[in-house]
Amino acid sequence: MKIHEYQAKELFRKYNIPVPEGQVAFTPDEAVQVAQILKTKDNRYVVKAQIHAGGRGKGGGVKVVDSLDGVREAAKQIIGMQLVTHQTGPEGKKVKSVLVEEASSIARELYISIVLDRATARPVIMASQDGGMDIEEVAEKNPERIIKEFIHPVIGLQPYQARKIAYALNIPAEGMKDALKLITNLYKVFIEADCAMVEINPLVVTTDNRVFALDAKVDFDSNALFRHPDIVSYRDLDEEDPLEVEASRYNLNYIKLEGNVGCLVNGAGLAMATMDIIKQYGAAPANFLDVGGSATDEALENAFRILLSDETVEVVFINIFGGILRCDKLAEGVVKAARKLEMRLPLVIRMKGTNVDLGKQILADSGIQYAVEETLEAAASKVASFLKQPVA
Ligand code: GDP
Ligand code: MN
């Protein structure tokens, strides 16, 4: 689960990770009020679009201004805009709010983040002196400019490791104490809040050698959210895919994808295999959907409805292994849902497992239109044949 920068900075404050003074605003008037409260010495402020995507600076979503009028103008421009960045996709994201902060006098822009490294099964701290808006390019062209420090999950971050990172970042002596505290506390928040990622880009060194988080990005492990009701309250459903939000209401594992084959599968492994094989046959999945091992009629109906309300779906492919969910139960659920939702799209069904013959009989007797196939290959090929755009 992602959150906004202003929320991430609120979380950072609780962990004594220094961030600039500032507050969120939903209207230009509010933005000016926030600026008035901040009362900066030099009247310089920064107004930042709050969306769940990075790259805002390059997309025109971050503006440094030098007056209260400037704050109002910037907020007027940014709130309501459809902000397009390299992370939003071409359609962009509508901006609902801005973070208004005191502007900082930046001497250097650094980078630091923590993610879980699957290969070593350890948290890894990544850091670079080349932070700022071109970090992706650094990662691609000069990966040696990004250092990695792996943390033993039981022992935790050791002080020598924090020092190693700070030295690699060439932190000035005056800022060293703050930097070490920041690195230590960043690891603390990563572990305690069950984060999938924390990222500060840029981590800045100011002209007077202070070190703090100018930007803040946090992504939480959704499977651990039950432990963090305070963090769940940060969730912004407007930033998430509406179909994914609905699916999460019914505990369906659904992820929207780019293709046009609606896939209804039980078990994550089979769902992955299904996506792979239809790709091999030239079709592409419109979604990942695992209805789970013990899907009820209700879950099937909800799954169906979500698939069908996705306008990009041209074909529905049901691929089920009848284990806990028996094939006859599945067939009944499918027939019910297809009737109730007046399904008009081509439907391809492949099922195997417990009570498969009974399941097939139920489908055959139902009068609904569908194609049934025995093997995954034949089913995938059938699916591809139904696409409007013939595939190679
Ligand atoms: P992102 O583009 O979405 O990652 O947004 P950031 O918060 O990282 O801001 C983008 C860039 O705007 C930073 O890399 C800075 O160069 C610049 N910026 C942001 N805040 C300030 C500020 O207070 N003062 C100055 N001078 N530049 C800033
Ligand atoms: Mn940034």
Coordinates of C-alpha atoms and ligand atoms in Angstrom, one line a residue:
M1 CA 0.0 0.0 0.0
K2 CA 1.4 3.3 -1.0
I3 CA 0.8 6.6 0.8
H4 CA 1.3 10.3 0.0
E5 CA 4.6 12.2 0.6
Y6 CA 3.0 14.4 3.3
Q7 CA 1.8 11.2 5.1
A8 CA 5.2 9.6 4.8
K9 CA 6.8 12.7 6.2
E10 CA 4.4 12.6 9.1
L11 CA 5.5 9.0 9.8
F12 CA 9.2 10.1 9.4
R13 CA 8.6 12.8 12.1
K14 CA 7.4 10.1 14.5
Y15 CA 10.7 8.3 13.9
N16 CA 12.8 11.4 14.3
I17 CA 13.8 11.4 10.7
P18 CA 14.3 15.1 9.9
V19 CA 12.0 16.6 7.2
P20 CA 11.2 20.2 6.2
E21 CA 8.4 22.0 8.0
G22 CA 5.1 21.8 6.0
Q23 CA 1.5 20.8 5.7
V24 CA -0.9 19.5 3.2
A25 CA -3.5 21.8 1.5
F26 CA -6.5 21.0 -0.6
T27 CA -7.3 24.4 -1.9
P28 CA -5.1 27.5 -2.9
D29 CA -6.5 29.4 0.1
E30 CA -5.4 26.6 2.4
A31 CA -2.0 26.5 0.7
V32 CA -1.6 30.2 1.5
Q33 CA -2.7 29.6 5.1
V34 CA -0.1 26.9 5.5
A35 CA 2.6 29.2 4.1
Q36 CA 1.6 31.9 6.5
I37 CA 1.9 29.5 9.5
L38 CA 5.3 28.4 8.2
K39 CA 6.6 32.0 8.2
T40 CA 9.9 31.3 6.5
K41 CA 12.7 33.9 6.9
D42 CA 13.2 34.4 3.2
N43 CA 9.6 33.9 2.1
R44 CA 10.6 30.9 -0.1
Y45 CA 8.2 28.0 -0.3
V46 CA 7.9 24.8 -2.3
V47 CA 4.5 23.6 -3.5
K48 CA 4.3 19.9 -4.3
A49 CA 1.6 17.8 -6.0
Q50 CA 0.5 14.9 -3.8
I51 CA 0.0 11.8 -5.9
H52 CA 1.1 8.2 -5.5
A53 CA 3.8 8.5 -8.1
G54 CA 7.3 9.9 -8.4
G55 CA 8.8 12.0 -11.1
R56 CA 6.6 15.0 -10.2
G57 CA 9.4 17.4 -10.5
K58 CA 9.9 16.7 -14.2
G59 CA 6.2 16.7 -14.8
G60 CA 5.6 20.2 -13.4
G61 CA 4.2 19.1 -10.1
V62 CA 6.9 20.7 -7.9
K63 CA 7.3 24.5 -7.8
V64 CA 9.6 26.6 -5.7
V65 CA 8.2 30.1 -5.2
D66 CA 9.3 33.3 -3.3
S67 CA 6.0 34.9 -2.1
L68 CA 2.6 34.1 -0.7
D69 CA 1.1 35.0 -4.1
G70 CA 3.5 32.6 -5.6
V71 CA 2.2 29.9 -3.3
R72 CA -1.4 30.7 -4.3
E73 CA -0.5 30.6 -8.1
A74 CA 1.4 27.4 -7.8
A75 CA -1.4 25.7 -5.8
K76 CA -3.9 27.0 -8.4
Q77 CA -1.9 25.5 -11.2
I78 CA -1.2 22.2 -9.5
I79 CA -4.5 21.3 -7.7
G80 CA -6.8 19.8 -10.2
M81 CA -4.2 19.2 -12.9
Q82 CA -3.8 15.8 -14.6
L83 CA -0.2 15.2 -13.7
V84 CA 1.7 13.0 -16.1
T85 CA 5.1 11.5 -14.9
H86 CA 7.1 8.5 -16.0
Q87 CA 5.4 6.6 -13.2
T88 CA 1.8 7.5 -13.8
G89 CA 1.3 6.2 -17.3
P90 CA 0.2 8.4 -20.2
E91 CA -3.2 9.2 -18.7
G92 CA -1.6 10.8 -15.6
K93 CA -3.1 11.3 -12.2
K94 CA -5.5 14.0 -11.0
V95 CA -4.0 16.0 -8.2
K96 CA -6.2 16.6 -5.2
S97 CA -3.8 18.2 -2.8
V98 CA -0.4 19.9 -2.4
L99 CA 2.2 19.8 0.3
V100 CA 3.4 23.3 1.1
E101 CA 6.8 23.4 2.7
E102 CA 9.6 25.9 3.6
A103 CA 12.0 25.8 0.6
S104 CA 15.4 24.4 1.3
S105 CA 18.8 25.7 0.0
I106 CA 20.2 22.6 -1.5
A107 CA 23.9 22.0 -1.8
R108 CA 23.8 18.3 -2.7
E109 CA 21.1 15.8 -3.6
L110 CA 21.7 12.3 -2.4
Y111 CA 19.7 9.1 -2.5
I112 CA 18.9 6.4 0.0
S113 CA 16.3 3.6 0.1
I114 CA 15.6 0.3 1.8
V115 CA 13.9 -2.6 0.1
L116 CA 13.8 -6.4 0.7
D117 CA 16.3 -8.2 -1.5
R118 CA 14.8 -11.5 -2.4
A119 CA 18.0 -13.2 -3.6
T120 CA 19.7 -12.8 -0.2
A121 CA 16.4 -12.6 1.8
R122 CA 17.7 -9.5 3.6
P123 CA 16.8 -5.9 3.7
V124 CA 19.2 -3.9 1.6
I125 CA 20.0 -0.3 2.0
M126 CA 20.9 1.4 -1.3
A127 CA 22.6 4.8 -1.4
S128 CA 24.1 7.1 -3.9
Q129 CA 25.8 10.5 -4.1
D130 CA 23.9 11.0 -7.4
G131 CA 20.4 11.5 -6.0
G132 CA 17.7 13.7 -7.4
M133 CA 15.6 13.4 -10.5
D134 CA 17.9 11.3 -12.6
I135 CA 18.4 8.4 -10.3
E136 CA 16.9 5.9 -12.8
E137 CA 19.5 6.9 -15.3
V138 CA 22.3 6.5 -12.8
A139 CA 20.9 3.0 -12.0
E140 CA 21.0 2.1 -15.6
K141 CA 24.2 3.7 -16.8
N142 CA 26.4 3.9 -13.7
P143 CA 25.1 1.2 -11.3
E144 CA 28.5 1.3 -9.5
R145 CA 27.5 4.7 -8.3
I146 CA 24.9 3.1 -6.1
I147 CA 26.2 1.2 -3.1
K148 CA 24.4 -1.6 -1.3
E149 CA 24.6 -2.6 2.3
F150 CA 22.8 -5.9 3.2
I151 CA 21.3 -6.1 6.7
H152 CA 21.1 -9.3 8.7
P153 CA 17.4 -9.4 9.7
V154 CA 18.1 -10.8 13.2
I155 CA 21.1 -8.7 14.1
G156 CA 19.7 -5.5 12.5
L157 CA 21.5 -2.5 11.2
Q158 CA 24.9 -2.2 12.9
P159 CA 26.4 1.2 13.7
Y160 CA 29.4 0.5 11.4
Q161 CA 27.1 -0.1 8.5
A162 CA 25.4 3.2 9.0
R163 CA 28.8 4.9 9.1
K164 CA 29.9 3.1 6.0
I165 CA 26.8 4.4 4.1
A166 CA 27.3 8.0 5.5
Y167 CA 31.0 7.9 4.4
A168 CA 30.0 6.6 1.0
L169 CA 27.6 9.5 0.7
N170 CA 30.4 11.9 1.6
I171 CA 28.4 13.6 4.4
P172 CA 30.2 16.7 5.7
A173 CA 31.4 16.4 9.3
E174 CA 28.8 18.8 10.7
G175 CA 26.0 16.7 9.3
M176 CA 27.4 13.3 10.2
K177 CA 25.5 12.9 13.5
D178 CA 22.2 13.8 11.9
A179 CA 22.9 11.5 8.9
L180 CA 23.7 8.5 11.2
K181 CA 20.6 9.1 13.2
L182 CA 18.6 9.4 10.0
I183 CA 19.9 6.1 8.5
T184 CA 19.3 4.3 11.8
N185 CA 15.8 5.6 12.1
L186 CA 15.0 4.9 8.5
Y187 CA 15.9 1.2 9.1
K188 CA 13.8 1.3 12.2
V189 CA 10.7 2.6 10.4
F190 CA 11.2 0.1 7.6
I191 CA 11.1 -2.8 10.1
E192 CA 8.6 -1.6 12.6
A193 CA 6.0 -0.4 10.0
D194 CA 6.4 -3.5 7.9
C195 CA 7.5 -1.5 4.8
A196 CA 8.0 -3.0 1.4
M197 CA 10.1 0.1 0.5
V198 CA 11.2 3.4 2.0
E199 CA 13.0 5.9 -0.2
I200 CA 14.4 9.3 0.3
N201 CA 15.2 11.0 -3.0
P202 CA 16.6 13.5 -2.6
L203 CA 18.2 13.2 0.7
V204 CA 19.7 16.7 0.9
V205 CA 22.7 18.4 2.3
T206 CA 21.9 22.1 2.6
T207 CA 24.3 25.0 2.1
D208 CA 24.6 25.2 5.9
N209 CA 25.4 21.4 6.0
R210 CA 22.2 20.1 7.5
V211 CA 21.0 16.7 6.3
F212 CA 17.3 15.8 5.9
A213 CA 14.7 14.1 3.8
L214 CA 13.4 16.5 1.1
D215 CA 11.2 13.8 -0.4
A216 CA 9.7 10.7 1.2
K217 CA 8.2 7.6 -0.4
V218 CA 6.9 4.6 1.6
D219 CA 5.2 1.5 0.4
F220 CA 3.8 -1.0 3.0
D221 CA 3.6 -4.7 2.8
S222 CA -0.2 -5.2 2.4
N223 CA -0.1 -8.6 4.1
A224 CA 1.1 -6.9 7.4
L225 CA -1.5 -4.1 7.4
F226 CA -3.7 -5.9 9.9
R227 CA -1.0 -5.0 12.5
H228 CA -1.1 -1.3 11.7
P229 CA -4.6 0.3 11.8
D230 CA -2.9 3.7 12.1
I231 CA -1.2 3.2 8.7
V232 CA -4.4 1.8 7.1
S233 CA -6.0 5.1 7.8
Y234 CA -3.5 6.7 5.4
R235 CA -5.0 4.7 2.5
D236 CA -6.2 6.8 -0.4
L237 CA -8.6 4.8 -2.5
D238 CA -8.7 7.5 -5.2
E239 CA -5.1 6.6 -6.0
E240 CA -5.8 3.0 -6.5
D241 CA -7.4 1.1 -9.4
P242 CA -11.2 1.1 -8.8
L243 CA -11.5 -2.6 -9.8
E244 CA -8.6 -3.5 -7.5
V245 CA -10.3 -1.6 -4.7
E246 CA -13.5 -3.5 -5.3
A247 CA -11.7 -6.9 -5.5
S248 CA -10.0 -6.2 -2.2
R249 CA -13.4 -5.7 -0.6
Y250 CA -14.2 -9.4 -1.4
N251 CA -10.7 -10.7 -0.5
L252 CA -10.0 -11.5 -4.1
N253 CA -6.4 -11.4 -5.2
Y254 CA -6.9 -9.2 -8.3
I255 CA -4.4 -7.1 -10.2
K256 CA -5.3 -5.1 -13.2
L257 CA -3.0 -5.6 -16.2
E258 CA -2.8 -4.3 -19.8
G259 CA -4.2 -7.1 -22.0
N260 CA -7.7 -8.1 -23.0
V261 CA -8.3 -11.6 -21.7
G262 CA -10.1 -11.7 -18.4
C263 CA -8.7 -14.6 -16.4
L264 CA -10.5 -16.3 -13.5
V265 CA -8.2 -18.9 -11.9
N266 CA -7.8 -20.5 -8.5
G267 CA -4.4 -20.6 -6.9
A268 CA -1.7 -18.0 -7.5
G269 CA 0.6 -20.5 -9.2
L270 CA -2.0 -21.6 -11.7
A271 CA -2.9 -18.0 -12.3
M272 CA 0.7 -17.2 -13.2
A273 CA 1.0 -20.2 -15.5
T274 CA -2.3 -19.2 -17.1
M275 CA -1.0 -15.7 -17.9
D276 CA 2.3 -17.2 -19.2
I277 CA 0.6 -19.6 -21.6
I278 CA -2.0 -17.2 -23.0
K279 CA 0.9 -14.9 -23.7
Q280 CA 2.7 -17.7 -25.6
Y281 CA -0.4 -18.0 -27.8
G282 CA -0.3 -14.3 -28.6
A283 CA -3.0 -13.1 -26.2
A284 CA -2.4 -11.0 -23.1
P285 CA -4.1 -11.1 -19.6
A286 CA -6.3 -8.2 -18.6
N287 CA -5.8 -9.2 -15.0
F288 CA -4.3 -11.5 -12.5
L289 CA -7.1 -13.1 -10.5
D290 CA -6.9 -15.8 -7.9
V291 CA -10.3 -16.6 -6.5
G292 CA -8.7 -18.8 -3.9
G293 CA -9.0 -22.5 -3.1
S294 CA -12.4 -22.4 -1.5
A295 CA -14.2 -19.8 -3.6
T296 CA -18.0 -19.5 -2.8
D297 CA -20.7 -18.7 -5.3
E298 CA -20.6 -15.2 -4.0
A299 CA -16.9 -14.9 -4.6
L300 CA -17.3 -16.3 -8.1
E301 CA -20.0 -13.9 -8.9
N302 CA -18.0 -10.9 -7.6
A303 CA -15.0 -12.1 -9.5
F304 CA -17.1 -12.4 -12.7
R305 CA -18.6 -9.0 -12.2
I306 CA -15.2 -7.3 -11.7
L307 CA -13.9 -9.0 -14.9
L308 CA -16.9 -8.0 -16.9
S309 CA -16.8 -4.4 -15.7
D310 CA -13.4 -4.1 -17.2
E311 CA -14.1 -2.6 -20.6
T312 CA -10.8 -3.9 -22.1
V313 CA -11.9 -7.5 -21.6
E314 CA -12.8 -9.3 -24.9
V315 CA -12.7 -12.9 -23.8
V316 CA -13.2 -14.6 -20.4
F317 CA -11.0 -17.5 -19.6
I318 CA -11.8 -19.7 -16.6
N319 CA -9.0 -22.1 -15.7
I320 CA -9.8 -24.1 -12.5
F321 CA -8.2 -27.0 -10.8
G322 CA -10.9 -28.6 -8.7
G323 CA -9.4 -29.5 -5.4
I324 CA -11.0 -27.9 -2.4
L325 CA -13.2 -26.0 -4.9
R326 CA -14.9 -28.9 -6.7
C327 CA -15.6 -28.7 -10.4
D328 CA -19.4 -29.1 -10.0
K329 CA -19.5 -26.3 -7.4
L330 CA -17.5 -24.1 -9.8
A331 CA -19.8 -25.0 -12.7
E332 CA -22.8 -24.1 -10.7
G333 CA -21.3 -20.8 -9.6
V334 CA -20.3 -19.9 -13.2
V335 CA -23.7 -20.7 -14.6
K336 CA -25.4 -18.6 -11.9
A337 CA -23.1 -15.7 -12.4
A338 CA -23.2 -15.8 -16.2
R339 CA -27.0 -15.7 -16.1
K340 CA -27.3 -13.1 -13.5
L341 CA -24.8 -10.8 -15.2
E342 CA -26.1 -11.5 -18.7
M343 CA -22.6 -12.3 -19.9
R344 CA -22.2 -11.7 -23.6
L345 CA -18.4 -12.2 -24.1
P346 CA -16.9 -15.4 -25.4
L347 CA -16.1 -17.7 -22.6
V348 CA -13.5 -20.4 -22.6
I349 CA -13.4 -22.9 -19.7
R350 CA -10.8 -25.4 -18.8
M351 CA -11.2 -27.5 -15.6
K352 CA -9.6 -30.5 -14.1
G353 CA -9.9 -32.3 -10.8
T354 CA -12.6 -33.4 -8.5
N355 CA -16.1 -34.0 -10.0
V356 CA -15.0 -32.7 -13.4
D357 CA -17.5 -34.8 -15.3
L358 CA -20.4 -33.6 -13.2
G359 CA -19.1 -30.1 -13.7
K360 CA -19.1 -30.5 -17.4
Q361 CA -22.6 -31.9 -17.4
I362 CA -23.9 -28.9 -15.4
L363 CA -22.3 -26.5 -17.9
A364 CA -23.7 -28.5 -20.9
D365 CA -27.2 -28.5 -19.4
S366 CA -27.2 -24.8 -18.5
G367 CA -27.7 -23.3 -22.0
I368 CA -25.0 -20.7 -21.5
Q369 CA -22.5 -20.2 -24.4
Y370 CA -19.0 -21.4 -23.8
A371 CA -16.1 -23.4 -25.2
V372 CA -14.6 -26.1 -23.1
E373 CA -11.1 -27.4 -23.7
E374 CA -9.1 -30.2 -22.1
T375 CA -5.6 -29.0 -22.2
L376 CA -4.1 -25.6 -21.2
E377 CA -2.6 -25.3 -24.7
A378 CA -5.8 -25.9 -26.5
A379 CA -7.6 -23.5 -24.1
A380 CA -5.0 -20.8 -24.6
S381 CA -5.2 -21.2 -28.4
K382 CA -9.0 -21.0 -28.3
V383 CA -8.8 -17.8 -26.1
A384 CA -6.5 -16.2 -28.7
S385 CA -8.8 -17.1 -31.6
F386 CA -11.6 -15.1 -30.0
L387 CA -9.7 -11.8 -29.9
K388 CA -10.9 -9.0 -32.1
Q389 CA -7.3 -8.2 -33.1
P390 CA -6.1 -11.5 -34.6
V391 CA -2.8 -12.5 -33.1
A392 CA 0.3 -14.0 -34.8
Ligands
GDP1 P1 9.7 13.9 -7.4 O1 10.2 14.5 -8.6 O2 8.3 13.4 -7.4 O3 10.7 12.9 -6.8 O4 9.7 15.1 -6.3 P2 10.8 15.7 -5.3 O5 10.2 15.9 -4.0 O6 12.0 14.7 -5.2 O7 11.3 17.0 -5.9 C1 11.9 17.1 -7.2 C2 13.0 18.1 -7.2 O8 12.5 19.4 -6.9 C3 14.1 17.8 -6.2 O9 15.0 16.8 -6.7 C4 14.7 19.2 -6.1 O10 15.7 19.4 -7.1 C5 13.5 20.1 -6.3 N1 13.1 20.6 -5.0 C6 12.1 20.1 -4.2 N2 12.0 20.8 -3.1 C7 12.9 21.8 -3.1 C8 13.3 22.9 -2.3 O11 12.8 23.1 -1.2 N3 14.2 23.8 -2.7 C9 14.8 23.6 -3.9 N4 15.8 24.5 -4.3 N5 14.5 22.6 -4.8 C10 13.6 21.7 -4.4
MN2 MN 11.9 12.6 -5.3

